[in-house]
Amino acid sequence: MSSNNESIGKTLSVVVALCLVCAIIVSFASVQLRPLQQANKNKDIQSNILAAAGIDKVENVLETFDAKIEARVVNMTTGEFVDTDPTIFDFEKSKYDAALSVSLQEKGVKDIAGIQRVTKESPVYISKKEDGSVDAIILPIQGYGLWGLMYGFISLESDAETVKSIIFYKHNETPGLGGEIQNPQWTATWEGKELPIQIVKGTAGNDEHKIDGLSGATLTSNGVDHAVDFWTGENGFGPFLAKVRKGALK
């Protein structure tokens, strides 16, 4: 009986020791890989910003981004530029930090995009032409679709009124239905449209403010509609866009 107990005890000791060793290895690997993971995340976001600006097929994302894009941070209430470093700004995490964001409910603002909170500051990205003039203004947007938050960028021409492109880089929408928000054929229909935008069922025709909705994905279409409406409106980047229209970037 004693021998059996000793055998079980040794087995449990080996199992516990093995679990501890594995936990230490996994934790160490996680810490060591975190900078690489963050770098890859930043590179992916920069690639999408470049694509939203109409700059694709890039060999060196970092070099092209630094050469073509000016990243700034704006105060969402005043629309003024602030001195916050845009390279350390995490748009997704910041809104969950009570010190960096505000509850839309507390502000008495209707949460049409389903985002609950909005950051007090946000990065914006300005694409420049060869002569240094503004080519496009890229704004980060997010909104709730059918299954969760959709993250993307909307790019506006220098007049801050005309849509250049729209890109969604992260979402949980159904492939073949709501997932079509990433379909180039659909996103291409946004080019040249004027704010404010309305996504409609059926055919938008030549209406400069309307976009055809996604077939079989009404809730996703509504989510995109509400996200664009919120972020280009007075409770989003509206104050900043108003300053741009008055020549703030010239």
PDB file of C-alpha atoms in Angstrom:
ATOM      1  CA  MET A   1       0.000   0.000   0.000  1.00  0.00           C
ATOM      2  CA  SER A   2       2.819   2.367   0.937  1.00  0.00           C
ATOM      3  CA  SER A   3       4.588   1.617  -2.345  1.00  0.00           C
ATOM      4  CA  ASN A   4       1.462   2.522  -4.304  1.00  0.00           C
ATOM      5  CA  ASN A   5       1.116   5.809  -2.433  1.00  0.00           C
ATOM      6  CA  GLU A   6       4.757   6.657  -3.115  1.00  0.00           C
ATOM      7  CA  SER A   7       4.253   5.852  -6.789  1.00  0.00           C
ATOM      8  CA  ILE A   8       1.173   8.112  -7.043  1.00  0.00           C
ATOM      9  CA  GLY A   9       2.975  10.877  -5.167  1.00  0.00           C
ATOM     10  CA  LYS A  10       5.960  10.729  -7.495  1.00  0.00           C
ATOM     11  CA  THR A  11       3.685  10.787 -10.530  1.00  0.00           C
ATOM     12  CA  LEU A  12       1.836  13.857  -9.247  1.00  0.00           C
ATOM     13  CA  SER A  13       5.140  15.565  -8.458  1.00  0.00           C
ATOM     14  CA  VAL A  14       6.399  14.974 -11.982  1.00  0.00           C
ATOM     15  CA  VAL A  15       3.125  16.263 -13.476  1.00  0.00           C
ATOM     16  CA  VAL A  16       3.164  19.415 -11.335  1.00  0.00           C
ATOM     17  CA  ALA A  17       6.836  20.054 -12.100  1.00  0.00           C
ATOM     18  CA  LEU A  18       6.207  19.578 -15.830  1.00  0.00           C
ATOM     19  CA  CYS A  19       3.256  21.999 -15.720  1.00  0.00           C
ATOM     20  CA  LEU A  20       5.364  24.609 -13.936  1.00  0.00           C
ATOM     21  CA  VAL A  21       8.187  24.273 -16.449  1.00  0.00           C
ATOM     22  CA  CYS A  22       5.755  24.564 -19.371  1.00  0.00           C
ATOM     23  CA  ALA A  23       4.087  27.611 -17.791  1.00  0.00           C
ATOM     24  CA  ILE A  24       7.465  29.300 -17.354  1.00  0.00           C
ATOM     25  CA  ILE A  25       8.451  28.558 -20.961  1.00  0.00           C
ATOM     26  CA  VAL A  26       5.129  29.868 -22.332  1.00  0.00           C
ATOM     27  CA  SER A  27       5.325  33.019 -20.186  1.00  0.00           C
ATOM     28  CA  PHE A  28       8.910  33.670 -21.247  1.00  0.00           C
ATOM     29  CA  ALA A  29       8.048  33.166 -24.920  1.00  0.00           C
ATOM     30  CA  SER A  30       5.046  35.481 -24.606  1.00  0.00           C
ATOM     31  CA  VAL A  31       7.163  38.261 -23.088  1.00  0.00           C
ATOM     32  CA  GLN A  32       9.934  37.842 -25.648  1.00  0.00           C
ATOM     33  CA  LEU A  33       7.537  37.784 -28.614  1.00  0.00           C
ATOM     34  CA  ARG A  34       5.388  40.719 -27.477  1.00  0.00           C
ATOM     35  CA  PRO A  35       7.521  43.416 -29.184  1.00  0.00           C
ATOM     36  CA  LEU A  36       7.494  41.417 -32.437  1.00  0.00           C
ATOM     37  CA  GLN A  37       3.732  40.936 -32.209  1.00  0.00           C
ATOM     38  CA  GLN A  38       3.224  44.677 -31.627  1.00  0.00           C
ATOM     39  CA  ALA A  39       5.528  45.504 -34.531  1.00  0.00           C
ATOM     40  CA  ASN A  40       3.539  43.203 -36.836  1.00  0.00           C
ATOM     41  CA  LYS A  41       0.282  44.773 -35.634  1.00  0.00           C
ATOM     42  CA  ASN A  42       1.623  48.274 -36.324  1.00  0.00           C
ATOM     43  CA  LYS A  43       2.831  47.191 -39.759  1.00  0.00           C
ATOM     44  CA  ASP A  44      -0.591  45.766 -40.622  1.00  0.00           C
ATOM     45  CA  ILE A  45      -2.329  48.980 -39.549  1.00  0.00           C
ATOM     46  CA  GLN A  46       0.149  51.089 -41.519  1.00  0.00           C
ATOM     47  CA  SER A  47      -0.444  48.907 -44.594  1.00  0.00           C
ATOM     48  CA  ASN A  48      -4.184  49.546 -44.321  1.00  0.00           C
ATOM     49  CA  ILE A  49      -3.661  53.272 -43.867  1.00  0.00           C
ATOM     50  CA  LEU A  50      -1.501  53.341 -46.999  1.00  0.00           C
ATOM     51  CA  ALA A  51      -4.143  51.354 -48.887  1.00  0.00           C
ATOM     52  CA  ALA A  52      -6.837  53.785 -47.724  1.00  0.00           C
ATOM     53  CA  ALA A  53      -4.681  56.588 -49.112  1.00  0.00           C
ATOM     54  CA  GLY A  54      -4.502  54.780 -52.458  1.00  0.00           C
ATOM     55  CA  ILE A  55      -0.923  53.626 -51.952  1.00  0.00           C
ATOM     56  CA  ASP A  56      -0.657  49.865 -52.433  1.00  0.00           C
ATOM     57  CA  LYS A  57       1.889  47.284 -53.638  1.00  0.00           C
ATOM     58  CA  VAL A  58       4.408  48.633 -51.150  1.00  0.00           C
ATOM     59  CA  GLU A  59       7.748  46.852 -50.697  1.00  0.00           C
ATOM     60  CA  ASN A  60       8.785  48.527 -47.437  1.00  0.00           C
ATOM     61  CA  VAL A  61       5.732  49.516 -45.400  1.00  0.00           C
ATOM     62  CA  LEU A  62       7.583  51.450 -42.694  1.00  0.00           C
ATOM     63  CA  GLU A  63       9.683  53.521 -45.103  1.00  0.00           C
ATOM     64  CA  THR A  64       6.721  54.287 -47.363  1.00  0.00           C
ATOM     65  CA  PHE A  65       4.496  55.175 -44.411  1.00  0.00           C
ATOM     66  CA  ASP A  66       7.106  57.574 -42.994  1.00  0.00           C
ATOM     67  CA  ALA A  67       7.628  59.157 -46.413  1.00  0.00           C
ATOM     68  CA  LYS A  68       3.998  59.461 -47.494  1.00  0.00           C
ATOM     69  CA  ILE A  69       1.919  59.763 -44.316  1.00  0.00           C
ATOM     70  CA  GLU A  70       1.888  62.422 -41.621  1.00  0.00           C
ATOM     71  CA  ALA A  71       0.422  61.034 -38.401  1.00  0.00           C
ATOM     72  CA  ARG A  72      -1.061  63.546 -35.944  1.00  0.00           C
ATOM     73  CA  VAL A  73      -3.349  63.386 -32.923  1.00  0.00           C
ATOM     74  CA  VAL A  74      -6.399  65.618 -32.515  1.00  0.00           C
ATOM     75  CA  ASN A  75      -8.572  66.572 -29.570  1.00  0.00           C
ATOM     76  CA  MET A  76     -11.975  65.140 -30.423  1.00  0.00           C
ATOM     77  CA  THR A  77     -13.872  67.996 -28.774  1.00  0.00           C
ATOM     78  CA  THR A  78     -12.004  70.977 -30.195  1.00  0.00           C
ATOM     79  CA  GLY A  79     -10.681  69.426 -33.418  1.00  0.00           C
ATOM     80  CA  GLU A  80      -7.271  70.930 -32.644  1.00  0.00           C
ATOM     81  CA  PHE A  81      -3.976  69.093 -33.011  1.00  0.00           C
ATOM     82  CA  VAL A  82      -2.316  68.068 -29.727  1.00  0.00           C
ATOM     83  CA  ASP A  83       1.232  66.977 -28.878  1.00  0.00           C
ATOM     84  CA  THR A  84       0.406  63.327 -28.097  1.00  0.00           C
ATOM     85  CA  ASP A  85       2.746  60.906 -29.880  1.00  0.00           C
ATOM     86  CA  PRO A  86       0.660  59.068 -32.528  1.00  0.00           C
ATOM     87  CA  THR A  87       3.158  56.183 -32.695  1.00  0.00           C
ATOM     88  CA  ILE A  88       2.262  55.013 -29.178  1.00  0.00           C
ATOM     89  CA  PHE A  89      -1.473  55.578 -29.501  1.00  0.00           C
ATOM     90  CA  ASP A  90      -3.473  52.336 -29.481  1.00  0.00           C
ATOM     91  CA  PHE A  91      -6.886  53.258 -30.876  1.00  0.00           C
ATOM     92  CA  GLU A  92      -8.498  49.958 -29.859  1.00  0.00           C
ATOM     93  CA  LYS A  93      -7.254  49.889 -26.247  1.00  0.00           C
ATOM     94  CA  SER A  94      -7.496  53.592 -25.420  1.00  0.00           C
ATOM     95  CA  LYS A  95     -11.276  53.698 -25.415  1.00  0.00           C
ATOM     96  CA  TYR A  96     -11.394  51.204 -22.533  1.00  0.00           C
ATOM     97  CA  ASP A  97      -9.127  53.440 -20.414  1.00  0.00           C
ATOM     98  CA  ALA A  98     -11.326  55.726 -18.299  1.00  0.00           C
ATOM     99  CA  ALA A  99      -8.585  58.365 -18.216  1.00  0.00           C
ATOM    100  CA  LEU A 100      -8.345  58.501 -22.019  1.00  0.00           C
ATOM    101  CA  SER A 101     -11.990  58.098 -23.003  1.00  0.00           C
ATOM    102  CA  VAL A 102     -15.504  59.108 -22.070  1.00  0.00           C
ATOM    103  CA  SER A 103     -18.781  57.217 -21.919  1.00  0.00           C
ATOM    104  CA  LEU A 104     -21.241  58.292 -24.592  1.00  0.00           C
ATOM    105  CA  GLN A 105     -24.067  57.621 -22.162  1.00  0.00           C
ATOM    106  CA  GLU A 106     -22.529  60.018 -19.631  1.00  0.00           C
ATOM    107  CA  LYS A 107     -22.185  62.639 -22.372  1.00  0.00           C
ATOM    108  CA  GLY A 108     -25.829  62.161 -23.278  1.00  0.00           C
ATOM    109  CA  VAL A 109     -24.836  61.223 -26.828  1.00  0.00           C
ATOM    110  CA  LYS A 110     -26.830  58.647 -28.788  1.00  0.00           C
ATOM    111  CA  ASP A 111     -24.551  55.665 -29.381  1.00  0.00           C
ATOM    112  CA  ILE A 112     -25.571  54.958 -32.978  1.00  0.00           C
ATOM    113  CA  ALA A 113     -22.304  53.087 -33.699  1.00  0.00           C
ATOM    114  CA  GLY A 114     -22.605  50.803 -30.654  1.00  0.00           C
ATOM    115  CA  ILE A 115     -19.134  51.701 -29.377  1.00  0.00           C
ATOM    116  CA  GLN A 116     -20.106  52.727 -25.801  1.00  0.00           C
ATOM    117  CA  ARG A 117     -17.045  54.925 -25.280  1.00  0.00           C
ATOM    118  CA  VAL A 118     -15.051  57.358 -27.397  1.00  0.00           C
ATOM    119  CA  THR A 119     -11.465  58.486 -26.893  1.00  0.00           C
ATOM    120  CA  LYS A 120     -10.795  62.090 -25.899  1.00  0.00           C
ATOM    121  CA  GLU A 121      -8.037  62.185 -28.491  1.00  0.00           C
ATOM    122  CA  SER A 122      -7.487  60.215 -31.677  1.00  0.00           C
ATOM    123  CA  PRO A 123      -4.850  59.846 -34.364  1.00  0.00           C
ATOM    124  CA  VAL A 124      -5.538  61.082 -37.878  1.00  0.00           C
ATOM    125  CA  TYR A 125      -3.382  60.396 -40.924  1.00  0.00           C
ATOM    126  CA  ILE A 126      -2.624  62.878 -43.692  1.00  0.00           C
ATOM    127  CA  SER A 127      -1.396  61.650 -47.047  1.00  0.00           C
ATOM    128  CA  LYS A 128       0.756  64.156 -48.921  1.00  0.00           C
ATOM    129  CA  LYS A 129       1.380  64.687 -52.635  1.00  0.00           C
ATOM    130  CA  GLU A 130       4.867  65.132 -54.073  1.00  0.00           C
ATOM    131  CA  ASP A 131       4.542  68.935 -53.765  1.00  0.00           C
ATOM    132  CA  GLY A 132       3.625  68.624 -50.075  1.00  0.00           C
ATOM    133  CA  SER A 133      -0.064  69.447 -50.483  1.00  0.00           C
ATOM    134  CA  VAL A 134      -2.757  67.303 -48.877  1.00  0.00           C
ATOM    135  CA  ASP A 135      -3.872  64.334 -50.941  1.00  0.00           C
ATOM    136  CA  ALA A 136      -6.134  62.551 -48.451  1.00  0.00           C
ATOM    137  CA  ILE A 137      -7.234  62.565 -44.814  1.00  0.00           C
ATOM    138  CA  ILE A 138      -7.522  59.096 -43.283  1.00  0.00           C
ATOM    139  CA  LEU A 139      -9.677  58.653 -40.182  1.00  0.00           C
ATOM    140  CA  PRO A 140      -9.905  55.530 -37.991  1.00  0.00           C
ATOM    141  CA  ILE A 141     -13.506  54.369 -37.526  1.00  0.00           C
ATOM    142  CA  GLN A 142     -15.257  51.605 -35.668  1.00  0.00           C
ATOM    143  CA  GLY A 143     -18.830  50.432 -35.281  1.00  0.00           C
ATOM    144  CA  TYR A 144     -20.862  47.416 -34.227  1.00  0.00           C
ATOM    145  CA  GLY A 145     -21.967  45.102 -37.014  1.00  0.00           C
ATOM    146  CA  LEU A 146     -23.879  41.839 -36.653  1.00  0.00           C
ATOM    147  CA  TRP A 147     -21.360  39.932 -34.518  1.00  0.00           C
ATOM    148  CA  GLY A 148     -19.062  42.538 -33.056  1.00  0.00           C
ATOM    149  CA  LEU A 149     -17.030  45.671 -33.590  1.00  0.00           C
ATOM    150  CA  MET A 150     -15.722  46.438 -37.066  1.00  0.00           C
ATOM    151  CA  TYR A 151     -12.500  48.437 -37.297  1.00  0.00           C
ATOM    152  CA  GLY A 152     -11.489  50.364 -40.382  1.00  0.00           C
ATOM    153  CA  PHE A 153     -10.401  53.609 -42.012  1.00  0.00           C
ATOM    154  CA  ILE A 154     -12.293  56.087 -44.135  1.00  0.00           C
ATOM    155  CA  SER A 155     -10.229  58.245 -46.462  1.00  0.00           C
ATOM    156  CA  LEU A 156     -11.452  61.674 -47.540  1.00  0.00           C
ATOM    157  CA  GLU A 157     -10.172  63.961 -50.267  1.00  0.00           C
ATOM    158  CA  SER A 158      -8.489  67.227 -49.238  1.00  0.00           C
ATOM    159  CA  ASP A 159     -11.891  68.968 -49.212  1.00  0.00           C
ATOM    160  CA  ALA A 160     -12.852  66.770 -46.203  1.00  0.00           C
ATOM    161  CA  GLU A 161     -16.175  66.103 -47.927  1.00  0.00           C
ATOM    162  CA  THR A 162     -15.508  63.602 -50.711  1.00  0.00           C
ATOM    163  CA  VAL A 163     -14.825  59.937 -49.960  1.00  0.00           C
ATOM    164  CA  LYS A 164     -11.633  58.572 -51.470  1.00  0.00           C
ATOM    165  CA  SER A 165     -11.921  55.045 -50.059  1.00  0.00           C
ATOM    166  CA  ILE A 166     -13.038  52.949 -47.105  1.00  0.00           C
ATOM    167  CA  ILE A 167     -11.273  49.906 -45.660  1.00  0.00           C
ATOM    168  CA  PHE A 168     -12.178  47.461 -42.892  1.00  0.00           C
ATOM    169  CA  TYR A 169      -9.230  45.515 -41.514  1.00  0.00           C
ATOM    170  CA  LYS A 170     -10.768  43.756 -38.496  1.00  0.00           C
ATOM    171  CA  HIS A 171     -14.259  42.338 -37.981  1.00  0.00           C
ATOM    172  CA  ASN A 172     -16.261  39.207 -37.139  1.00  0.00           C
ATOM    173  CA  GLU A 173     -18.894  39.475 -39.860  1.00  0.00           C
ATOM    174  CA  THR A 174     -20.164  36.405 -41.727  1.00  0.00           C
ATOM    175  CA  PRO A 175     -18.036  35.426 -44.754  1.00  0.00           C
ATOM    176  CA  GLY A 176     -19.951  35.910 -48.005  1.00  0.00           C
ATOM    177  CA  LEU A 177     -22.511  38.178 -46.320  1.00  0.00           C
ATOM    178  CA  GLY A 178     -21.411  40.875 -43.879  1.00  0.00           C
ATOM    179  CA  GLY A 179     -17.820  39.932 -44.625  1.00  0.00           C
ATOM    180  CA  GLU A 180     -18.315  41.569 -48.019  1.00  0.00           C
ATOM    181  CA  ILE A 181     -17.424  44.895 -46.382  1.00  0.00           C
ATOM    182  CA  GLN A 182     -13.899  43.896 -47.448  1.00  0.00           C
ATOM    183  CA  ASN A 183     -14.908  43.167 -51.039  1.00  0.00           C
ATOM    184  CA  PRO A 184     -13.075  45.637 -53.342  1.00  0.00           C
ATOM    185  CA  GLN A 185     -16.093  45.756 -55.655  1.00  0.00           C
ATOM    186  CA  TRP A 186     -18.247  47.108 -52.822  1.00  0.00           C
ATOM    187  CA  THR A 187     -15.676  49.451 -51.301  1.00  0.00           C
ATOM    188  CA  ALA A 188     -15.021  50.882 -54.778  1.00  0.00           C
ATOM    189  CA  THR A 189     -18.612  52.172 -54.864  1.00  0.00           C
ATOM    190  CA  TRP A 190     -17.683  54.622 -52.096  1.00  0.00           C
ATOM    191  CA  GLU A 191     -15.162  56.521 -54.198  1.00  0.00           C
ATOM    192  CA  GLY A 192     -16.354  60.004 -55.080  1.00  0.00           C
ATOM    193  CA  LYS A 193     -19.389  59.941 -52.770  1.00  0.00           C
ATOM    194  CA  GLU A 194     -20.072  63.005 -50.634  1.00  0.00           C
ATOM    195  CA  LEU A 195     -20.667  63.229 -46.892  1.00  0.00           C
ATOM    196  CA  PRO A 196     -23.085  62.562 -45.300  1.00  0.00           C
ATOM    197  CA  ILE A 197     -23.348  58.976 -46.545  1.00  0.00           C
ATOM    198  CA  GLN A 198     -26.438  56.773 -46.387  1.00  0.00           C
ATOM    199  CA  ILE A 199     -26.380  53.041 -47.134  1.00  0.00           C
ATOM    200  CA  VAL A 200     -29.687  52.015 -48.705  1.00  0.00           C
ATOM    201  CA  LYS A 201     -31.442  48.815 -49.704  1.00  0.00           C
ATOM    202  CA  GLY A 202     -31.675  48.256 -53.427  1.00  0.00           C
ATOM    203  CA  THR A 203     -29.858  50.526 -55.849  1.00  0.00           C
ATOM    204  CA  ALA A 204     -28.417  53.879 -54.854  1.00  0.00           C
ATOM    205  CA  GLY A 205     -28.103  54.928 -58.494  1.00  0.00           C
ATOM    206  CA  ASN A 206     -26.144  58.109 -59.119  1.00  0.00           C
ATOM    207  CA  ASP A 207     -27.039  59.730 -55.809  1.00  0.00           C
ATOM    208  CA  GLU A 208     -23.785  61.217 -54.527  1.00  0.00           C
ATOM    209  CA  HIS A 209     -24.726  60.572 -50.898  1.00  0.00           C
ATOM    210  CA  LYS A 210     -25.982  56.977 -51.155  1.00  0.00           C
ATOM    211  CA  ILE A 211     -24.307  53.545 -51.254  1.00  0.00           C
ATOM    212  CA  ASP A 212     -25.891  50.206 -52.193  1.00  0.00           C
ATOM    213  CA  GLY A 213     -26.382  47.994 -49.133  1.00  0.00           C
ATOM    214  CA  LEU A 214     -24.824  44.550 -48.918  1.00  0.00           C
ATOM    215  CA  SER A 215     -27.162  41.796 -50.101  1.00  0.00           C
ATOM    216  CA  GLY A 216     -28.323  39.601 -47.201  1.00  0.00           C
ATOM    217  CA  ALA A 217     -26.393  41.659 -44.634  1.00  0.00           C
ATOM    218  CA  THR A 218     -28.736  44.406 -43.492  1.00  0.00           C
ATOM    219  CA  LEU A 219     -27.369  44.613 -39.933  1.00  0.00           C
ATOM    220  CA  THR A 220     -23.781  44.834 -41.154  1.00  0.00           C
ATOM    221  CA  SER A 221     -24.737  47.505 -43.695  1.00  0.00           C
ATOM    222  CA  ASN A 222     -26.520  49.440 -40.958  1.00  0.00           C
ATOM    223  CA  GLY A 223     -23.453  49.093 -38.751  1.00  0.00           C
ATOM    224  CA  VAL A 224     -21.191  50.578 -41.431  1.00  0.00           C
ATOM    225  CA  ASP A 225     -23.735  53.334 -42.084  1.00  0.00           C
ATOM    226  CA  HIS A 226     -23.899  54.251 -38.396  1.00  0.00           C
ATOM    227  CA  ALA A 227     -20.123  54.045 -37.931  1.00  0.00           C
ATOM    228  CA  VAL A 228     -19.410  56.435 -40.810  1.00  0.00           C
ATOM    229  CA  ASP A 229     -22.215  58.741 -39.689  1.00  0.00           C
ATOM    230  CA  PHE A 230     -20.883  58.858 -36.118  1.00  0.00           C
ATOM    231  CA  TRP A 231     -17.189  59.331 -36.872  1.00  0.00           C
ATOM    232  CA  THR A 232     -17.705  62.012 -39.522  1.00  0.00           C
ATOM    233  CA  GLY A 233     -20.297  63.754 -37.346  1.00  0.00           C
ATOM    234  CA  GLU A 234     -20.130  66.245 -34.486  1.00  0.00           C
ATOM    235  CA  ASN A 235     -19.403  63.618 -31.830  1.00  0.00           C
ATOM    236  CA  GLY A 236     -16.589  62.074 -33.843  1.00  0.00           C
ATOM    237  CA  PHE A 237     -14.159  63.878 -36.126  1.00  0.00           C
ATOM    238  CA  GLY A 238     -16.712  66.556 -37.024  1.00  0.00           C
ATOM    239  CA  PRO A 239     -14.889  69.406 -35.198  1.00  0.00           C
ATOM    240  CA  PHE A 240     -11.594  68.443 -36.885  1.00  0.00           C
ATOM    241  CA  LEU A 241     -13.166  68.151 -40.339  1.00  0.00           C
ATOM    242  CA  ALA A 242     -14.811  71.564 -39.890  1.00  0.00           C
ATOM    243  CA  LYS A 243     -11.373  73.098 -39.317  1.00  0.00           C
ATOM    244  CA  VAL A 244      -9.941  71.288 -42.347  1.00  0.00           C
ATOM    245  CA  ARG A 245     -12.733  72.721 -44.520  1.00  0.00           C
ATOM    246  CA  LYS A 246     -11.724  76.174 -43.315  1.00  0.00           C
ATOM    247  CA  GLY A 247      -8.153  75.599 -44.445  1.00  0.00           C
ATOM    248  CA  ALA A 248      -6.505  74.243 -41.275  1.00  0.00           C
ATOM    249  CA  LEU A 249      -4.201  71.920 -43.267  1.00  0.00           C
ATOM    250  CA  LYS A 250      -3.086  74.490 -45.843  1.00  0.00           C
TER     251      LYS A 250
END
